[in-house]
Every structure is written in structure tokens, then in C-alpha cells.
């Protein structure tokens, strides 16, 4: 505590004694009293082998939750490739180095931050937009303009990773650089199979020309609607000209030029109903096509 001199009158000094008011004030304050020691616990407790507490590995809950939040933000499970399709049993640290720090998938269009962490371009941009302008891995300030492409040696290693094709019944292994082309070939094959008619029992499927007119209309209904929509949009509703042009192109593609020339002559006839300018254009195209074939 503090001692103040009196405002009025001189200060009287007394000889020092055990009951001195100045020295004794520090012991009579409202300080917290020290807690008395428990005599039973004053000694260091003896460790018994059976009563020791097991040390559990403490997980950083905040770090785990951040990872989960980042995965929800990027939401790229259907876009980026999982590290599980790696054909070679690479070391864990190597797999981590070629994986995105946000989504933990194989890097796609990788970019490097100023703090030397590598992410997928789409993932880091989503994280910056949702969580702020800092690195999701170490919270170092990071802006979209700071992102750069990694060195070529790293990109070469990344593109030469060997992957197993995830498509069922495909045993091939391809490098990451050629994976997109390989997977697109599967997509094209699936699209072609989608157009193939699957005959689920019953009579064998008959050829289009052997069907009755009613059956032909039924089978070609979808194609007819597409041609009609195209003719109305591009050719003023002239469905006949569009169909004849398709037939001409099919004949030319099969090198049946004589029949194509005959068809063009028929189209130029009086019964075709074509405009004279269109007939002239057909003649010119026929003359030019003769020099091409």
C-alpha cells in the first residue's frame, strides 16, 4: 500500500518498531491468502504399475474439422481423381506431395502458392472465395494473383503417374497425361452403345426398308422430329430439301457419285419446286464436285 504525507502540519517521524504502521501495511492488505498445503499430498505420489493413466494420442480437432470443411467447399469427388487408382504403391510422402492440400485428390491443373503449397486450381480458388485470402494449409496470406504454375520437373513427374483405369472390365494402365484421352474413348463407346437397339427376345429386328409404312414412321419418328425442327429453324420449313441433301451427302460419302448426280438432276427438274437460284447453285456445286472426285 502507499503512504501519503499529510496536507496540513509537519510529518512526525517515530523510531522504527515492530508495530510500525508504514512497514506493517503491506501485510494487512486484501491480498489472496496462500492455500495451505495438504500434508498427505505434499510428497510426490508414488506411481503404481496398475494405476497409471494410458496416454492417448491427441488429435487436433480443429485441424480435422478444417479438412472436412475444405472438402465440403471444393466438392470435387466426381471431378478429380482419387489417389486410390494409383497403379504403383508409391510412398505415403510422395502421394501427399502429388495430392491437393484441400481435396486430397490427385492434382488437376496444379498451382503453387507463395508459401510453396500445391493445390488444384479450382479447389484453391473456391477456398479463397469461401474462407478468405489465405493459404488453406498454413493460413499464410494468399491471393488469386499469387498463384503460379509449378516447375516443369514436378509437372513431368505428375503427368507420368501410372493410373489404373476405373472403368469396369478395363485392365489397362495409363499415365496421368494420357488419362483424359483414354477415358474419353470409353465415353464415346458408351454413347455408341446407347444408340444400338437391344432386342430383348421376340422376333429379330427387321431392316427399315422391309417394314410397312406405318412401322417405318414409328421407328423414324424421333429422327423426323429432329429434321423438322432443323428445317423450321434453318431452311424455312423445307423438310424435303433437308432430307434430299442428307441423301446426297450419304451417296457422296459412299463414292456413289453417279446416283448423286442423277438425284441432283431430279432436284433441278420441274417437279422439285425449287427456286431457280437454288437450281443454279446445285449445277455449280455439281460441276465443282466433278473436279474433286
Short mmCIF file of C-alpha atoms in Angstrom, two decimals:
data_model
loop_
_atom_site.label_atom_id
_atom_site.label_comp_id
_atom_site.label_asym_id
_atom_site.label_seq_id
_atom_site.Cartn_x
_atom_site.Cartn_y
_atom_site.Cartn_z
CA UNK A 1 0.00 0.00 0.00
CA UNK A 2 1.01 3.63 -0.43
CA UNK A 3 1.88 6.14 2.32
CA UNK A 4 0.90 9.78 1.82
CA UNK A 5 2.26 12.81 3.59
CA UNK A 6 -0.37 14.89 5.43
CA UNK A 7 -1.53 18.08 3.69
CA UNK A 8 -1.62 20.10 6.94
CA UNK A 9 1.04 20.11 9.56
CA UNK A 10 4.51 18.60 9.55
CA UNK A 11 5.17 14.89 9.36
CA UNK A 12 6.07 13.38 12.69
CA UNK A 13 8.75 10.71 12.48
CA UNK A 14 8.80 7.95 15.03
CA UNK A 15 11.54 5.43 15.71
CA UNK A 16 11.19 2.07 13.95
CA UNK A 17 9.45 -0.65 15.95
CA UNK A 18 7.71 -3.99 15.39
CA UNK A 19 4.32 -2.22 15.33
CA UNK A 20 5.35 0.26 12.61
CA UNK A 21 2.33 1.39 10.57
CA UNK A 22 4.37 2.00 7.41
CA UNK A 23 6.12 -1.37 7.33
CA UNK A 24 3.11 -3.33 8.51
CA UNK A 25 0.61 -2.07 5.93
CA UNK A 26 1.81 -4.50 3.22
CA UNK A 27 0.88 -7.45 5.41
CA UNK A 28 -2.65 -6.26 6.17
CA UNK A 29 -3.98 -5.78 2.62
CA UNK A 30 -6.78 -7.72 0.92
CA UNK A 31 -4.47 -10.00 -0.98
CA UNK A 32 -5.38 -13.58 -1.69
CA UNK A 33 -4.19 -15.88 1.03
CA UNK A 34 -1.97 -18.74 0.06
CA UNK A 35 -3.73 -22.08 0.04
CA UNK A 36 -2.45 -24.33 2.82
CA UNK A 37 -0.68 -27.44 1.62
CA UNK A 38 -2.30 -30.79 2.13
CA UNK A 39 0.15 -32.81 4.21
CA UNK A 40 -0.99 -36.04 2.52
CA UNK A 41 -0.15 -34.69 -0.95
CA UNK A 42 2.97 -32.77 -0.01
CA UNK A 43 5.16 -35.61 -1.21
CA UNK A 44 5.45 -36.75 -4.81
CA UNK A 45 2.87 -39.52 -5.37
CA UNK A 46 4.22 -42.97 -5.90
CA UNK A 47 3.47 -44.44 -9.34
CA UNK A 48 1.86 -47.86 -9.20
CA UNK A 49 2.13 -50.05 -12.29
CA UNK A 50 -1.58 -50.91 -12.44
CA UNK A 51 -2.96 -47.44 -11.79
CA UNK A 52 -1.17 -45.44 -14.49
CA UNK A 53 -3.32 -43.49 -16.92
CA UNK A 54 -2.96 -44.52 -20.54
CA UNK A 55 -1.60 -41.80 -22.79
CA UNK A 56 -3.92 -41.45 -25.77
CA UNK A 57 -2.80 -39.80 -28.99
CA UNK A 58 -4.43 -36.38 -29.01
CA UNK A 59 -5.85 -35.43 -32.40
CA UNK A 60 -6.03 -31.84 -33.41
CA UNK A 61 -9.82 -31.45 -33.60
CA UNK A 62 -9.55 -28.03 -35.22
CA UNK A 63 -7.31 -29.36 -37.99
CA UNK A 64 -9.65 -32.30 -38.67
CA UNK A 65 -12.68 -30.00 -38.82
CA UNK A 66 -10.85 -27.64 -41.21
CA UNK A 67 -10.13 -30.56 -43.56
CA UNK A 68 -13.78 -31.59 -43.50
CA UNK A 69 -14.91 -28.01 -44.18
CA UNK A 70 -12.50 -27.65 -47.10
CA UNK A 71 -13.71 -30.92 -48.67
CA UNK A 72 -17.30 -29.68 -48.42
CA UNK A 73 -16.34 -26.39 -50.03
CA UNK A 74 -14.45 -27.86 -53.01
CA UNK A 75 -16.93 -30.77 -53.51
CA UNK A 76 -14.90 -32.34 -56.33
CA UNK A 77 -15.36 -36.09 -55.76
CA UNK A 78 -16.96 -36.53 -59.19
CA UNK A 79 -14.40 -34.32 -60.97
CA UNK A 80 -10.93 -35.08 -59.63
CA UNK A 81 -9.20 -38.46 -59.45
CA UNK A 82 -8.70 -40.31 -56.19
CA UNK A 83 -5.24 -41.47 -55.13
CA UNK A 84 -6.71 -44.97 -54.77
CA UNK A 85 -6.43 -45.57 -58.53
CA UNK A 86 -2.63 -45.22 -58.50
CA UNK A 87 -1.28 -48.43 -60.02
CA UNK A 88 2.07 -48.27 -58.20
CA UNK A 89 2.44 -48.47 -54.43
CA UNK A 90 4.13 -45.09 -54.04
CA UNK A 91 5.47 -43.93 -50.64
CA UNK A 92 3.00 -42.04 -48.47
CA UNK A 93 5.00 -38.80 -48.53
CA UNK A 94 5.25 -38.95 -52.33
CA UNK A 95 1.49 -39.46 -52.68
CA UNK A 96 0.93 -36.50 -50.38
CA UNK A 97 3.24 -34.33 -52.49
CA UNK A 98 1.25 -35.03 -55.68
CA UNK A 99 -2.12 -34.56 -53.94
CA UNK A 100 -4.12 -31.39 -53.47
CA UNK A 101 -3.82 -29.96 -49.95
CA UNK A 102 -7.55 -29.14 -49.96
CA UNK A 103 -9.34 -32.13 -51.51
CA UNK A 104 -6.57 -34.78 -51.15
CA UNK A 105 -7.15 -35.96 -54.74
CA UNK A 106 -4.51 -36.21 -57.46
CA UNK A 107 -3.60 -32.70 -58.56
CA UNK A 108 -5.62 -31.39 -61.51
CA UNK A 109 -4.35 -28.19 -63.18
CA UNK A 110 -1.93 -27.65 -60.24
CA UNK A 111 -0.95 -24.22 -58.96
CA UNK A 112 1.61 -23.22 -56.33
CA UNK A 113 1.18 -20.57 -53.64
CA UNK A 114 3.84 -18.20 -52.32
CA UNK A 115 4.22 -20.49 -49.29
CA UNK A 116 5.09 -23.41 -51.67
CA UNK A 117 1.89 -25.40 -51.12
CA UNK A 118 0.33 -27.01 -54.20
CA UNK A 119 -3.42 -27.16 -54.91
CA UNK A 120 -5.81 -27.87 -57.76
CA UNK A 121 -6.61 -24.53 -59.35
CA UNK A 122 -10.38 -24.95 -58.92
CA UNK A 123 -10.01 -26.03 -55.26
CA UNK A 124 -7.78 -23.15 -54.13
CA UNK A 125 -10.00 -20.58 -55.86
CA UNK A 126 -13.10 -21.98 -54.15
CA UNK A 127 -11.34 -21.97 -50.75
CA UNK A 128 -10.14 -18.39 -51.18
CA UNK A 129 -13.64 -17.27 -52.16
CA UNK A 130 -15.30 -19.04 -49.21
CA UNK A 131 -12.69 -18.80 -46.42
CA UNK A 132 -10.68 -15.68 -47.21
CA UNK A 133 -7.43 -14.74 -48.93
CA UNK A 134 -5.01 -17.07 -47.22
CA UNK A 135 -3.50 -20.49 -47.81
CA UNK A 136 -5.84 -23.24 -46.52
CA UNK A 137 -2.84 -25.32 -45.41
CA UNK A 138 -0.88 -22.79 -43.32
CA UNK A 139 -3.07 -19.62 -43.31
CA UNK A 140 -0.33 -17.57 -44.96
CA UNK A 141 -1.77 -14.62 -46.94
CA UNK A 142 -2.58 -15.77 -50.47
CA UNK A 143 -4.43 -14.11 -53.35
CA UNK A 144 -5.52 -15.50 -56.74
CA UNK A 145 -2.92 -13.31 -58.44
CA UNK A 146 -0.16 -15.02 -56.40
CA UNK A 147 -0.87 -18.47 -57.85
CA UNK A 148 1.77 -19.75 -60.27
CA UNK A 149 2.33 -22.97 -62.16
CA UNK A 150 4.78 -25.43 -60.52
CA UNK A 151 8.18 -26.13 -62.09
CA UNK A 152 8.31 -28.33 -65.21
CA UNK A 153 10.14 -31.15 -63.44
CA UNK A 154 7.27 -31.50 -60.98
CA UNK A 155 4.70 -31.42 -63.79
CA UNK A 156 6.62 -34.14 -65.67
CA UNK A 157 6.57 -36.37 -62.58
CA UNK A 158 2.86 -35.68 -62.10
CA UNK A 159 1.94 -36.45 -65.72
CA UNK A 160 3.91 -39.72 -65.63
CA UNK A 161 1.99 -41.16 -62.67
CA UNK A 162 0.64 -44.60 -63.61
CA UNK A 163 -3.11 -44.99 -63.01
CA UNK A 164 -5.49 -47.92 -63.20
CA UNK A 165 -8.48 -47.30 -65.44
CA UNK A 166 -11.55 -47.12 -63.13
CA UNK A 167 -13.88 -48.34 -65.89
CA UNK A 168 -15.17 -51.85 -65.23
CA UNK A 169 -13.63 -54.65 -67.32
CA UNK A 170 -10.77 -52.39 -68.48
CA UNK A 171 -7.41 -53.80 -67.32
CA UNK A 172 -5.31 -51.04 -68.90
CA UNK A 173 -2.90 -48.82 -67.01
CA UNK A 174 -2.31 -45.33 -68.37
CA UNK A 175 -0.21 -42.36 -67.34
CA UNK A 176 -1.98 -39.30 -65.99
CA UNK A 177 -1.06 -37.21 -69.04
CA UNK A 178 -2.97 -39.59 -71.37
CA UNK A 179 -5.78 -40.47 -68.96
CA UNK A 180 -8.27 -37.90 -70.32
CA UNK A 181 -7.94 -39.24 -73.89
CA UNK A 182 -8.26 -42.84 -72.68
CA UNK A 183 -11.35 -42.09 -70.61
CA UNK A 184 -12.99 -40.14 -73.45
CA UNK A 185 -12.66 -43.23 -75.67
CA UNK A 186 -14.75 -45.14 -73.10
CA UNK A 187 -17.33 -42.34 -73.16
CA UNK A 188 -17.57 -42.47 -76.95
CA UNK A 189 -18.00 -46.24 -76.86
CA UNK A 190 -20.81 -45.89 -74.29
CA UNK A 191 -22.57 -43.28 -76.42
CA UNK A 192 -22.40 -45.55 -79.48
CA UNK A 193 -23.75 -48.46 -77.45
CA UNK A 194 -26.60 -46.23 -76.29
CA UNK A 195 -27.87 -45.90 -79.85
CA UNK A 196 -27.69 -49.62 -80.60
CA UNK A 197 -31.09 -51.28 -80.34
CA UNK A 198 -31.18 -54.08 -77.79
CA UNK A 199 -33.57 -56.83 -78.83
CA UNK A 200 -34.90 -58.36 -75.62
CA UNK A 201 -36.24 -61.60 -77.06
CA UNK A 202 -39.02 -61.96 -79.62
CA UNK A 203 -38.62 -61.68 -83.38
CA UNK A 204 -35.29 -60.48 -84.83
CA UNK A 205 -35.17 -56.79 -85.70
CA UNK A 206 -36.14 -56.22 -89.35
CA UNK A 207 -34.45 -53.87 -91.79
CA UNK A 208 -36.01 -50.44 -92.15
CA UNK A 209 -36.88 -50.88 -95.86
CA UNK A 210 -38.64 -54.20 -95.21
CA UNK A 211 -41.11 -52.63 -92.79
CA UNK A 212 -44.56 -51.31 -93.56
CA UNK A 213 -45.00 -47.59 -93.96
CA UNK A 214 -46.61 -47.34 -90.53
CA UNK A 215 -43.71 -49.21 -88.89
CA UNK A 216 -41.20 -47.01 -90.73
CA UNK A 217 -42.94 -43.89 -89.41
CA UNK A 218 -42.88 -45.29 -85.88
CA UNK A 219 -39.18 -46.16 -85.99
CA UNK A 220 -38.12 -42.86 -87.60
CA UNK A 221 -40.42 -40.67 -85.50
CA UNK A 222 -37.64 -39.16 -83.34
CA UNK A 223 -35.39 -38.52 -86.36
CA UNK A 224 -38.31 -36.96 -88.26
CA UNK A 225 -38.97 -34.54 -85.39
CA UNK A 226 -35.28 -33.54 -85.30
CA UNK A 227 -35.16 -32.95 -89.07
CA UNK A 228 -38.41 -30.96 -88.93
CA UNK A 229 -37.07 -28.77 -86.11
CA UNK A 230 -33.84 -28.14 -88.05
CA UNK A 231 -35.74 -27.32 -91.26
CA UNK A 232 -38.00 -24.83 -89.49
CA UNK A 233 -35.03 -23.16 -87.81
CA UNK A 234 -32.54 -23.06 -90.70
CA UNK A 235 -34.36 -23.66 -94.02
CA UNK A 236 -37.75 -22.03 -93.58
CA UNK A 237 -39.56 -25.33 -93.01
CA UNK A 238 -38.34 -27.02 -96.24
CA UNK A 239 -38.11 -30.58 -94.85
CA UNK A 240 -37.89 -32.12 -98.35
CA UNK A 241 -34.73 -30.21 -99.28
CA UNK A 242 -33.06 -31.14 -95.98
CA UNK A 243 -33.85 -34.84 -96.50
CA UNK A 244 -32.65 -34.79 -100.12
CA UNK A 245 -29.44 -33.05 -99.06
CA UNK A 246 -28.84 -35.70 -96.40
CA UNK A 247 -29.36 -38.39 -99.04
CA UNK A 248 -26.93 -36.63 -101.39
CA UNK A 249 -24.27 -36.42 -98.68
CA UNK A 250 -24.72 -40.12 -97.90
CA UNK A 251 -24.26 -41.02 -101.59
CA UNK A 252 -21.18 -38.82 -101.91
CA UNK A 253 -19.69 -40.32 -98.74
CA UNK A 254 -20.00 -43.81 -100.26
CA UNK A 255 -18.49 -42.64 -103.59
CA UNK A 256 -21.77 -43.29 -105.42
CA UNK A 257 -21.44 -40.13 -107.45
CA UNK A 258 -23.49 -41.27 -110.47
CA UNK A 259 -26.60 -41.74 -108.34
CA UNK A 260 -25.87 -38.46 -106.59
CA UNK A 261 -25.68 -36.67 -109.94
CA UNK A 262 -28.97 -38.25 -111.01
CA UNK A 263 -30.60 -37.12 -107.77
CA UNK A 264 -29.32 -33.59 -108.29
CA UNK A 265 -30.74 -33.64 -111.82
CA UNK A 266 -34.10 -34.72 -110.43
CA UNK A 267 -33.95 -31.93 -107.84
CA UNK A 268 -33.37 -29.42 -110.66
CA UNK A 269 -36.41 -30.68 -112.59
CA UNK A 270 -39.75 -29.00 -112.86
CA UNK A 271 -41.41 -31.15 -110.25
CA UNK A 272 -38.95 -30.30 -107.48
CA UNK A 273 -40.43 -26.89 -106.74
CA UNK A 274 -37.01 -25.37 -106.04
CA UNK A 275 -36.16 -21.75 -106.68
CA UNK A 276 -34.17 -21.14 -109.93
CA UNK A 277 -31.27 -19.68 -107.93
CA UNK A 278 -31.10 -22.89 -105.86
CA UNK A 279 -31.09 -24.98 -109.05
CA UNK A 280 -28.23 -22.87 -110.42
CA UNK A 281 -26.27 -23.37 -107.19
CA UNK A 282 -26.81 -27.14 -107.48
CA UNK A 283 -25.43 -27.08 -111.04
CA UNK A 284 -22.35 -25.13 -109.93
CA UNK A 285 -21.74 -27.47 -107.00
CA UNK A 286 -22.12 -30.48 -109.28
CA UNK A 287 -19.54 -29.03 -111.69
CA UNK A 288 -17.12 -28.30 -108.82
CA UNK A 289 -17.62 -31.73 -107.26
CA UNK A 290 -16.70 -33.43 -110.55
CA UNK A 291 -13.21 -31.94 -110.31
CA UNK A 292 -12.91 -33.05 -106.66
CA UNK A 293 -13.85 -36.70 -107.09
#
